[in-house]
XYZ file of C-alpha atoms in Angstrom:
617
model
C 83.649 132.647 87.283
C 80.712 132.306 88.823
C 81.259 135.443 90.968
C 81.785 137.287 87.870
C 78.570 135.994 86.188
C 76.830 136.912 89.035
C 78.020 140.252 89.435
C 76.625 141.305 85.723
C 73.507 139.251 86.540
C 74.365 136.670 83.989
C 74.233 133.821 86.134
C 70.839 132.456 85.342
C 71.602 132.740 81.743
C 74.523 130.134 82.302
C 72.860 127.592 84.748
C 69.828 127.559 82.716
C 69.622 129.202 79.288
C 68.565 132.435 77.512
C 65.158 132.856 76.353
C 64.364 133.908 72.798
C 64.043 137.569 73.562
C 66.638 140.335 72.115
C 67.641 140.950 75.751
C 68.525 137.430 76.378
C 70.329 136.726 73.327
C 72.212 139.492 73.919
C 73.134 138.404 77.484
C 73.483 135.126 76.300
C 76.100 136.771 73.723
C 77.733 138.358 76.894
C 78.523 135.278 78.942
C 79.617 133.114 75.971
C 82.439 135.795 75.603
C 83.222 135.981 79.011
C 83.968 132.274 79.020
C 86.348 132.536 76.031
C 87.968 135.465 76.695
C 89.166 133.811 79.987
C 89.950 130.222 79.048
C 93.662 129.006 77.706
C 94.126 128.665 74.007
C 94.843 124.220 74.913
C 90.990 124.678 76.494
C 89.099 126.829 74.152
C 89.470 124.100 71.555
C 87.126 121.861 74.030
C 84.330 125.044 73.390
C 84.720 126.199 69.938
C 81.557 124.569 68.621
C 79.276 126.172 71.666
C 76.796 128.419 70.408
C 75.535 129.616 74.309
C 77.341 130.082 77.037
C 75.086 127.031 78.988
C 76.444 124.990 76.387
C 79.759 126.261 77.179
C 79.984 125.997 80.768
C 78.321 122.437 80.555
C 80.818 121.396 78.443
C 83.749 122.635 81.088
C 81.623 121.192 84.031
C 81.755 117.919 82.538
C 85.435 118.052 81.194
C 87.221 119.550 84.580
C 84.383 118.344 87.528
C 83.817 115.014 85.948
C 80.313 112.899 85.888
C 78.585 111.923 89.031
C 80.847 108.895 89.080
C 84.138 110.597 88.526
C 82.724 112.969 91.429
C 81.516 110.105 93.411
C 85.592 108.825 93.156
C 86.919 111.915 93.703
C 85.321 112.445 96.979
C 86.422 109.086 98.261
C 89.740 110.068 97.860
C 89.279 113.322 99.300
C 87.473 112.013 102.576
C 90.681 109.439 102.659
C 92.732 112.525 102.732
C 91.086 114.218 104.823
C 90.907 111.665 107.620
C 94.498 110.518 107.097
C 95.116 114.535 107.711
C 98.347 114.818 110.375
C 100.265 117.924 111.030
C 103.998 117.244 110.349
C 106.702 117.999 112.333
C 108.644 121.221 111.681
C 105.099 122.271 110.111
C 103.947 125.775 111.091
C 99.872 126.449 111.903
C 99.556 128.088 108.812
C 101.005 125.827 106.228
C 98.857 122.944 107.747
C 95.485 124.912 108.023
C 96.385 125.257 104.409
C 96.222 121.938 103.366
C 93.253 121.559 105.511
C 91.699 124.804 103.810
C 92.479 123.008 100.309
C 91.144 119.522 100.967
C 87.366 121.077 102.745
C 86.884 123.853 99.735
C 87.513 120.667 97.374
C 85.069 118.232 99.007
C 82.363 121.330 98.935
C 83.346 121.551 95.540
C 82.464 118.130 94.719
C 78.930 119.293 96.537
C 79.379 117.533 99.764
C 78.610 119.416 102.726
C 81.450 119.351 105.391
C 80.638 120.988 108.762
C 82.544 123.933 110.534
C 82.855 121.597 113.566
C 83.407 118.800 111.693
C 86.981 120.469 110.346
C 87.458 122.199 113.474
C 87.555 118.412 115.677
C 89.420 117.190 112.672
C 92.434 120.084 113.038
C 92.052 119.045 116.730
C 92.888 115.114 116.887
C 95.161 116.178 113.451
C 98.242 118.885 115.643
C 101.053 117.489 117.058
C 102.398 117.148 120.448
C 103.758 120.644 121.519
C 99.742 121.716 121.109
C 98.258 119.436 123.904
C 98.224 122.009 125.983
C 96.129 124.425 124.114
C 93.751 121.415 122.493
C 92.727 120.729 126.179
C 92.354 124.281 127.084
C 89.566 124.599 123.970
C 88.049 121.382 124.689
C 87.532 122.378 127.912
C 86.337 126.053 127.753
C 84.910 126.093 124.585
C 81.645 124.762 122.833
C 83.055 122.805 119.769
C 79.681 123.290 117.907
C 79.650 126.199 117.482
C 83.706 127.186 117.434
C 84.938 128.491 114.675
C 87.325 127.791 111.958
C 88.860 131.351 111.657
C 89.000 131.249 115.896
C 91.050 127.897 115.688
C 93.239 129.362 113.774
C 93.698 132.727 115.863
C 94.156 130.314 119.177
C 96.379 128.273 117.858
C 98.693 130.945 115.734
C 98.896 132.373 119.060
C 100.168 129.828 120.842
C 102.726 128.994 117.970
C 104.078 132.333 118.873
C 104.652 131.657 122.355
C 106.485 128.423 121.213
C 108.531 130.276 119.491
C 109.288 133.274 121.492
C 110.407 130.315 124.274
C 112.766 128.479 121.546
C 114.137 132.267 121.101
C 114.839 132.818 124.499
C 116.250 129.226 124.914
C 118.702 129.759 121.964
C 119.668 133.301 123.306
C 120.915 131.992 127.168
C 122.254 129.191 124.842
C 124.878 131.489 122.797
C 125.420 133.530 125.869
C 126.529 131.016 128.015
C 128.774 129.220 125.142
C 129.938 132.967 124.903
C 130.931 133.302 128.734
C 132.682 130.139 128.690
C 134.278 130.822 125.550
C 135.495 133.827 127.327
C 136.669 132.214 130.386
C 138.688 129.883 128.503
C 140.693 132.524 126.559
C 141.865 134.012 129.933
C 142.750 130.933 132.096
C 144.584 129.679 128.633
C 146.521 132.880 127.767
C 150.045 130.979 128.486
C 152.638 133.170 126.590
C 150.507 134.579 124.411
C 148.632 137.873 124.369
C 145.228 136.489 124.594
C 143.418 139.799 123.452
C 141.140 137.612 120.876
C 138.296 137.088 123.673
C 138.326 140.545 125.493
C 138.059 141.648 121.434
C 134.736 140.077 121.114
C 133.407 140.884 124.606
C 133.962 144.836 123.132
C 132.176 144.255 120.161
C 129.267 142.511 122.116
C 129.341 146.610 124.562
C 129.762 148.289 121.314
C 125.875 146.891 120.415
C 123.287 148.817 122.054
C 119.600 148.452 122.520
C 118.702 151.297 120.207
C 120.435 149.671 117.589
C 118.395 146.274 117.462
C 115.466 146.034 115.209
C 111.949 144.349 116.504
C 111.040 141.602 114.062
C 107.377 141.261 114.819
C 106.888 145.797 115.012
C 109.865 146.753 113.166
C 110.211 149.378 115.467
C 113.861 149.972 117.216
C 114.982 149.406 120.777
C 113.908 145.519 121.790
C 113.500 142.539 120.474
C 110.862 140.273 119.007
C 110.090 138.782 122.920
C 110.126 141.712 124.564
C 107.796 143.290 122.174
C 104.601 145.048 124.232
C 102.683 145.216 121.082
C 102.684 141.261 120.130
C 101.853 140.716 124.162
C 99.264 142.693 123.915
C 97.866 140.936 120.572
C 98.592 137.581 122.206
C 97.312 138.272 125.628
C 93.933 139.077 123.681
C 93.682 136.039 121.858
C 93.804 134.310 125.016
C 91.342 136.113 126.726
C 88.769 133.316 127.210
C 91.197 130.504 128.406
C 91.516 129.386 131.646
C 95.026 127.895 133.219
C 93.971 124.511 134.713
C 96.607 125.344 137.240
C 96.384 128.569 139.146
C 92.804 129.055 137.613
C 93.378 132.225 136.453
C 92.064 133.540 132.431
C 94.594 134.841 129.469
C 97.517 131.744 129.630
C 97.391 127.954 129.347
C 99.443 125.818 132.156
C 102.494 125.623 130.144
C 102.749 129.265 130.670
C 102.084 129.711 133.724
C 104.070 132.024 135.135
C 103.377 130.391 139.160
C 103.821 127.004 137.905
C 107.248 127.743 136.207
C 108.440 129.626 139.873
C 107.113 126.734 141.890
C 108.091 123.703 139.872
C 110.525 124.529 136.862
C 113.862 124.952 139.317
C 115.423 121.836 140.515
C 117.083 123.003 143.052
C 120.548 121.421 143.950
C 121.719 120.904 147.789
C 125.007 122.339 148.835
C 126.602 121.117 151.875
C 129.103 124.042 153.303
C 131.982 123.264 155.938
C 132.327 119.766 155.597
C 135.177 118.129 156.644
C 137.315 119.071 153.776
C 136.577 122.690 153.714
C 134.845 122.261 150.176
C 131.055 123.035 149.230
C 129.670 120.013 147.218
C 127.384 120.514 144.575
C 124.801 117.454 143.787
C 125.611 117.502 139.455
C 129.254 117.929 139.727
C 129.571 115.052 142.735
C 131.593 111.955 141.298
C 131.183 108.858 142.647
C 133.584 105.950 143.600
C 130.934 103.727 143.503
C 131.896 100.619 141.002
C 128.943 99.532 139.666
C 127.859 101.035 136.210
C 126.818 104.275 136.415
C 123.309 103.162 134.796
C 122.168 101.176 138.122
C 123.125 103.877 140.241
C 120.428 106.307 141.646
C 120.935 108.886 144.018
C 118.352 110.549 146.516
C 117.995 113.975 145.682
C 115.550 116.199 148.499
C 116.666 119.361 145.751
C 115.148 117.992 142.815
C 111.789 118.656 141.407
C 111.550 115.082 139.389
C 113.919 112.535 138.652
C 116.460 112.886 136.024
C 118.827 110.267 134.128
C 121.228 111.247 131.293
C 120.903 108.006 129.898
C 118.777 107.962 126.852
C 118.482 104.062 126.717
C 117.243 103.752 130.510
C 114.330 105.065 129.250
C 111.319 102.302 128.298
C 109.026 105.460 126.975
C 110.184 108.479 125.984
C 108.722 111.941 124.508
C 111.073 113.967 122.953
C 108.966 116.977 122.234
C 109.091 117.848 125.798
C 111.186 120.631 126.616
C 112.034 122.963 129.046
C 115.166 123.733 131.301
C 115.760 123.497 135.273
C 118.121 125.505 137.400
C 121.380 124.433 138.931
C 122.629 125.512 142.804
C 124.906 127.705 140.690
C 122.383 129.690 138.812
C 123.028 127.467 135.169
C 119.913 126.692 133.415
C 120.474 122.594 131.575
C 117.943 121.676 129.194
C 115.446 118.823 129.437
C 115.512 116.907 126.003
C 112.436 114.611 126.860
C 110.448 113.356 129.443
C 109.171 109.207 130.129
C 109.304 106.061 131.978
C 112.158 104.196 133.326
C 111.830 100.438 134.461
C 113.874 98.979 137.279
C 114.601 96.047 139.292
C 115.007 96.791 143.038
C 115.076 94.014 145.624
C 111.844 93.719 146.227
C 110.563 93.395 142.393
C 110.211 95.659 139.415
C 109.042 99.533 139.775
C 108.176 102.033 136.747
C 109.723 105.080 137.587
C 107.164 108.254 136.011
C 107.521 111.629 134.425
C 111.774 111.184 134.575
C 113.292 113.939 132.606
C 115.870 113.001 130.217
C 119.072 115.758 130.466
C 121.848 114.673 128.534
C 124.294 117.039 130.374
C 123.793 114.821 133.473
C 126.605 112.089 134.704
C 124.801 110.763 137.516
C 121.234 109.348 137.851
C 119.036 111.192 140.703
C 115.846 110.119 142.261
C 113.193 112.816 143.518
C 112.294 112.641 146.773
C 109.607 114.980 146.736
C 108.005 113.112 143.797
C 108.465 109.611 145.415
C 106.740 111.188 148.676
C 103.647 112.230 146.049
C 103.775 108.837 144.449
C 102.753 107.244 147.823
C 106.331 106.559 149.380
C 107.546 107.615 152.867
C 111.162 108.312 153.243
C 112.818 108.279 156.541
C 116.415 108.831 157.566
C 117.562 106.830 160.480
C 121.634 107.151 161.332
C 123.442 106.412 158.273
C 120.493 104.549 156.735
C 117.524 105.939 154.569
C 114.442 103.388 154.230
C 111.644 103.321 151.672
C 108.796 102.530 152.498
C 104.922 101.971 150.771
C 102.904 104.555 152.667
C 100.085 103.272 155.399
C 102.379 99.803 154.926
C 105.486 98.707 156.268
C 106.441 97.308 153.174
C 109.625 98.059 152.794
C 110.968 98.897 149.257
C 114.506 99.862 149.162
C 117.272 100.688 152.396
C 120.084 102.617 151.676
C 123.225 102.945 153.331
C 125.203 106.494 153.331
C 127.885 106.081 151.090
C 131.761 107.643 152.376
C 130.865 111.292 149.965
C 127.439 111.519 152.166
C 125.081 110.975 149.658
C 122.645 107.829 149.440
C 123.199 105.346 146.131
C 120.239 103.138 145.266
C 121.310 100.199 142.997
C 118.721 99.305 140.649
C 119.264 96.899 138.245
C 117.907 97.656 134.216
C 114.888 95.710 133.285
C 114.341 93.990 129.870
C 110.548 94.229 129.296
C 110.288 91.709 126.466
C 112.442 89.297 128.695
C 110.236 89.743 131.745
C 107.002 89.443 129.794
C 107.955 85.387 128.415
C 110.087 83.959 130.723
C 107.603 83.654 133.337
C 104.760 82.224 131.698
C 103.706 78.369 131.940
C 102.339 76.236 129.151
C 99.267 77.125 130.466
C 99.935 80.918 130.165
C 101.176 80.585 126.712
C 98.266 79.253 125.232
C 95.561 81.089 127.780
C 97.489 84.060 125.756
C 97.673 82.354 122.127
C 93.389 81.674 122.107
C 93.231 85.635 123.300
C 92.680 85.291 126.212
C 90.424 82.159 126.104
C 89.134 81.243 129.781
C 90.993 77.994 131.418
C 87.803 75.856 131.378
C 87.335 76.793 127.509
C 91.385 75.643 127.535
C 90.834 72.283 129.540
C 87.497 71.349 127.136
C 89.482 71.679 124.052
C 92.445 69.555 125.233
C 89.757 66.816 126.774
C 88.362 66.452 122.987
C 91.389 66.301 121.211
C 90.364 69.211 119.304
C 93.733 71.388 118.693
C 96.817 69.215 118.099
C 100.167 69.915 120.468
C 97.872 71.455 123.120
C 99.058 70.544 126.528
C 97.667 69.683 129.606
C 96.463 72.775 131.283
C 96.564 73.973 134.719
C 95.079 76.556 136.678
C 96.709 79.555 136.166
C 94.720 82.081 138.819
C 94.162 85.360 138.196
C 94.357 86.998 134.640
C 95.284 90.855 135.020
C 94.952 91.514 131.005
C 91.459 89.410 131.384
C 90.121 91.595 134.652
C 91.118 94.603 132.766
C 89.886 93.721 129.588
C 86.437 91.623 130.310
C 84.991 92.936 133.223
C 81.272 94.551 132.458
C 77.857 94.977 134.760
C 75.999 92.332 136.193
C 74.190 90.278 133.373
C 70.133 91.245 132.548
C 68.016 88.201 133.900
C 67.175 85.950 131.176
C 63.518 85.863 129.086
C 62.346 81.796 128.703
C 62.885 82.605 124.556
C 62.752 79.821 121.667
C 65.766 78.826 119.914
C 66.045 78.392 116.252
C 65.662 74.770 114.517
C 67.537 75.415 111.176
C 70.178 77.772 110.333
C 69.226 81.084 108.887
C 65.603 80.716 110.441
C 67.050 83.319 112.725
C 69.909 86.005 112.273
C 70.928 87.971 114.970
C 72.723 91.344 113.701
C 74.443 94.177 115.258
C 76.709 97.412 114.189
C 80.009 98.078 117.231
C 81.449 101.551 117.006
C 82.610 103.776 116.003
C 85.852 102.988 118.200
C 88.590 105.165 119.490
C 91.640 104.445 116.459
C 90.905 103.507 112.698
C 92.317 100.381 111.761
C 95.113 100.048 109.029
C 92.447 99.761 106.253
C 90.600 103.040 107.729
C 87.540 101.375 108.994
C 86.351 102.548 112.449
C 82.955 99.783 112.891
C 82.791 96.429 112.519
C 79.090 94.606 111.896
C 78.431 91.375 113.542
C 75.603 89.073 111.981
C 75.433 85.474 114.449
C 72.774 82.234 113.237
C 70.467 81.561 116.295
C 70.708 77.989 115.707
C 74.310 77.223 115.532
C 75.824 80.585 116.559
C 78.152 80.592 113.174
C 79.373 84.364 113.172
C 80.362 86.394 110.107
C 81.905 89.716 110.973
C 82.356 92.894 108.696
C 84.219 96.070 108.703
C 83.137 99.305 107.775
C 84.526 102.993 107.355
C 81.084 104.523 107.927
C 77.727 103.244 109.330
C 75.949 104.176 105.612
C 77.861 100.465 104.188
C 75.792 98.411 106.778
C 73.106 97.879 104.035
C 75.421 97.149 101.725
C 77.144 94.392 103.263
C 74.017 93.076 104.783
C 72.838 92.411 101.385
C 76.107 90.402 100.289
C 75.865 88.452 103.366
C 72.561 87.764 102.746
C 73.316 86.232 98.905
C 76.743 84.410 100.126
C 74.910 82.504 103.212
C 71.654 81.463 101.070
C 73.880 80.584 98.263
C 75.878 78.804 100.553
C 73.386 76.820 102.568
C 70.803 76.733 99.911
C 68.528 77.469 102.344
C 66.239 81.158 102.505
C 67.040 83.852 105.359
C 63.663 83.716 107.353
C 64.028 86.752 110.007
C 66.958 89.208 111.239
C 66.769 90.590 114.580
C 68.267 93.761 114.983
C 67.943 96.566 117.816
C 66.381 100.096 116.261
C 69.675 101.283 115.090
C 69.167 104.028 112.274
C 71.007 101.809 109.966
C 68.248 98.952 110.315
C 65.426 101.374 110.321
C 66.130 102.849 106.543
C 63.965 103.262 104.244
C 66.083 100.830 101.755
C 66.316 98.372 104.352
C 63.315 98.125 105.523
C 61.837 97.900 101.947
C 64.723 95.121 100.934
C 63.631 93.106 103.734
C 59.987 93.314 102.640
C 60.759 92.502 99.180
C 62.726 89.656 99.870
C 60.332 88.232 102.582
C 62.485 88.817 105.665
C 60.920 89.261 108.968
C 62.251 91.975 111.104
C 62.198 91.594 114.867
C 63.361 95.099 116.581
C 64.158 95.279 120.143
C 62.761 97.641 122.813
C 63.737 100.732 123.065
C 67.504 101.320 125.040
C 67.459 97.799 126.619
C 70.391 95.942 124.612
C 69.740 93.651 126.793
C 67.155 91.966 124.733
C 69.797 91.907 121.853
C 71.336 89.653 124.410
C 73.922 87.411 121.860
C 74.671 90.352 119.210
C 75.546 92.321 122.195
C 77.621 89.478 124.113
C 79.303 88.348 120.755
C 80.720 92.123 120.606
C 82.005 91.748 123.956
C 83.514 88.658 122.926
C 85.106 90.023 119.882
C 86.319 93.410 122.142
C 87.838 92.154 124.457
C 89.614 90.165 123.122
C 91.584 92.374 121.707
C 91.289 94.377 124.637
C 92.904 91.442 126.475
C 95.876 90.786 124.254
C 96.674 94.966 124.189
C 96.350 94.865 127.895
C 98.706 91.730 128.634
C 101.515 93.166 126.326
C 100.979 96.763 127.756
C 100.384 98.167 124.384
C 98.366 101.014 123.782
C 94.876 101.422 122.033
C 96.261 102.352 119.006
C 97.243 98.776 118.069
């Protein structure tokens, strides 16, 4: 409406009101019908008494945008949706910059200001999976300040396209080969019968000719949708400014590169001619005699590109949306369903096995050899014996004896992670892990005093990997000679951590420390954004004097924006609180805020890192 107002140059007249002369009365006249003329009979009731059209559109502002406080609520749960934004699986580009397109024009409706690259690293974090490739190609080549929305959208329409053109020619090799061997079968099976039904459908497949298929992206007759030159074209442009981290050549990403795919993609399968037998083996079809379960059987493979199980529940970790397919000695593309990590038990302790691909179609477990060699391994082949070994050591891993069908069988034994991660820890262990991480002299002080009940006599434990990984930081600042606080609340230390890598369940992303000088009591808060600090300063402010009776005195701080407001800089001055600012990048002198938020951080760093869960958690 607007638009339309402004169009007649009646816009004025609306926002702010006619005058009292004939030409502005009669404009004024103008507008007011425009509004009615437009609105639903159920709504024109709300306007019937409105004399001007300001009065009018005032009265719909208020009814349909709300007050300042309706708009205030609205926009919280607009910036919850917005944040909580994730593109669904089975969701096309389009349909989810839609709902992204809907939530940003309603927060600028509201008359909050969203930024282009705001929505653009937003969309970003937001895509699934199958898109990593192309989100780290734009990260990397383009500047995200000043990328556009429409661009986004052009980059990664384009790259849907290519998904799909892949998942075309995927199902197409799919239906032919079910077609071949549908074929095959109908002549080895004939028996007595007449067996015409298969060499029927192979003449209706020669009866189809290229003229006669229809392009679905050109409409134009003669190929199909991925052989079209005029969508290559449109997509080759659109890539134009990307560069393939792999061959380091502009117009593709890595995933479709075309050297990559001829170097890497075929797994290559050994055949052995003139054996013995007269036969020529082929590394898939071999069956073993081996009697141990199939699942703790591995077999060296110098034809693969990776290692590959058919087992689905070998796998510890396991992505799905990985696919691709890898060629047999025999010219058969199989299709990867996933890629992960397996876990195993060898003799000489537990090994992760990476990137194994995950082909259902497979009966026998195979290990790499050219991707143990590039995960630091040496393989050698001495007689009838192969030996793993840890390169530049002679630790030995793994030897393998040459089995009667020639190939080499590693047994390696399934490994239960949430068994192995309990049944080797000590007392001491258990509760070094139950305090977070707590160091053993912190352990051994509080079982001297009596202070937690059940607590054991601990022991040394050595060397914590979760607490190395999780607490280690620079060497300390040297110390000022500083006074300590007397009394409590004669001197709060406070301090604002984030924002951090994951929300948490409630959808905060800081957390606010405030620590007493004298007896180093610590409150913590949690925040969505850094604009609640003054907020919750000024709660804990009324709780702890309410609580202790006695008056907050003076709040050291470093010059953090959110302690440098105007608000809070004027609260504190009205309320008779000194502020004590630190210099200028030295943290340092905000020595325990800053080491209380290493406290807090790691440990949770600590207890992620023991249990080998990821930052998300």
């Amino acid at each position: 409406m607007s638009t339309l107002f402004k169009s007649y140059g009646l816009w004025d007249i609306v926002e702010k009101g006619a005058g009292t002369t004939a030409d502005d009365l009669k404009k004024d006249a103008r507008a007011l019908f425009f509004i009615q003329s437009t609105l639903h009979e159920s709504i024109f009731t709300k306007i019937s008494a409105a004399t001007t059209a300001k009065d009018a559109w005032t009265i719909l502002k208020t009814a349909f945008q709300g007050s300042s406080k309706v708009i205030a609520i609205k926009l919280q749960g607009l910036r919850r949706d917005f944040e909580t934004l994730s593109m669904k699986q089975g969701e096309s580009v389009q349909q989810f910059l839609t709902r992204v397109s809907s939530i940003v024009n309603q927060i600028h409706g509201c008359g909050e200001d969203l930024s282009e690259a705001t929505v653009v690293m937003k969309v970003l974090r937001s895509l699934t999976t199958k898109f990593d490739h192309v989100v780290a190609a734009i990260e990397e080549s383009k500047d995200l300040s000043t990328y556009s929305f429409d661009e986004l959208m052009g980059s990664l329409q384009a790259h849907e396209v290519r998904l799909l053109r892949s998942e075309e020619k995927d199902d197409s090799k799919a239906f032919l080969t079910k077609s071949n061997s549908g074929r095959g079968g109908g002549r080895s099976g004939r028996g007595r019968g007449r067996g015409t039904g298969s060499r029927g459908n192979h003449q209706a497949e020669q009866q189809i000719t290229k003229k006669d298929i229809e392009c679905y992206y050109c409409h134009k007759m003669g190929h199909v949708k991925a052989d079209c030159y005029k969508k290559k074209r449109e997509d080759q442009q659109g890539m134009q400014g990307v560069e393939c981290h792999y061959c380091h050549k502009f117009g593709h990403v890595q995933a479709d590169c075309y050297k990559k795919k001829r170097e890497e993609e075929q797994a290559n399968v050994v055949e052995e001619k003139g054996s013995e037998e007269g036969t020529t083996a082929m590394l898939f079809m071999t069956k073993t005699n081996e009697k141990s379960d199939v699942s703790q059987v591995w077999f060296l493979d110098s034809g693969c590109s990776n290692h590959m199980s058919g087992l689905k529940h070998l796998f510890e970790e396991l992505d799905e949306s990985y696919k691709k397919s890898v060629r047999l000695g025999n010219n058969k593309e199989i299709q990867v369903e996933g890629i992960g990590k397996v876990v195993v038990q060898t003799a000489s302790g537990t090994r992760d096995l990476h990137n194994v691909y995950f082909i259902p179609q497979l009966s026998q477990n195979l290990l790499s050899i050219g991707q143990m060699m590039n995960s630091g391994y040496e393989i050698k082949f001495e007689g009838n014996t192969c030996k793993i070994e840890v390169s530049g050591t002679k630790n030995v891993v793994a030897i393998i004896q040459k089995a009667h069908n020639n190939l080499f069988p590693l047994k390696m034994l399934e490994v239960d992670e949430s068994a192995l991660a309990i049944t080797d820890l000590s007392q001491s262990w258990l509760w070094h892990h139950r305090y977070g991480h707590l160091n053993i002299n912190g352990l051994k002080l509080l079982n001297q005093k009596h202070m937690v009940i059940g607590l054991p006599e601990i022991d040394e434990v050595g060397l914590c990997e979760g607490c190395i990984l999780g607490k280690q930081s620079k060497l300390s600042f040297p110390k000022d000679r500083s006074m300590r606080a007397k009394k409590i609340l004669e001197l709060v230390h406070i301090d604002l951590c984030g924002p951090m890598e994951f929300e948490s369940i409630g959808g905060s992303q800081y957390f606010m420390l405030l620590i007493d000088d004298y007896n180093r009591m610590t409150w913590v808060y949690f925040l969505s954004y850094k604009s609640e600090a003054f907020g919750l300063f000024k709660r804990f402010k009324a709780m702890a004097e309410t609580q202790s009776g006695v008056r907050l005195k003076a709040l050291r701080s470093d010059r953090g924006g959110e302690f440098q407001s105007n608000e809070f800089k004027q609260f504190c001055e009205k309320e008779g609180v000194l502020q004590q600012l630190t210099t200028p990048y030295t943290p340092e002198k905000n020595d325990v805020a800053e080491r209380k938020n290493h406290t807090v951080v790691e440990l949770a760093r600590s207890m992620l890192k023991s249990k080998n869960l990821p930052n998300l958690f």
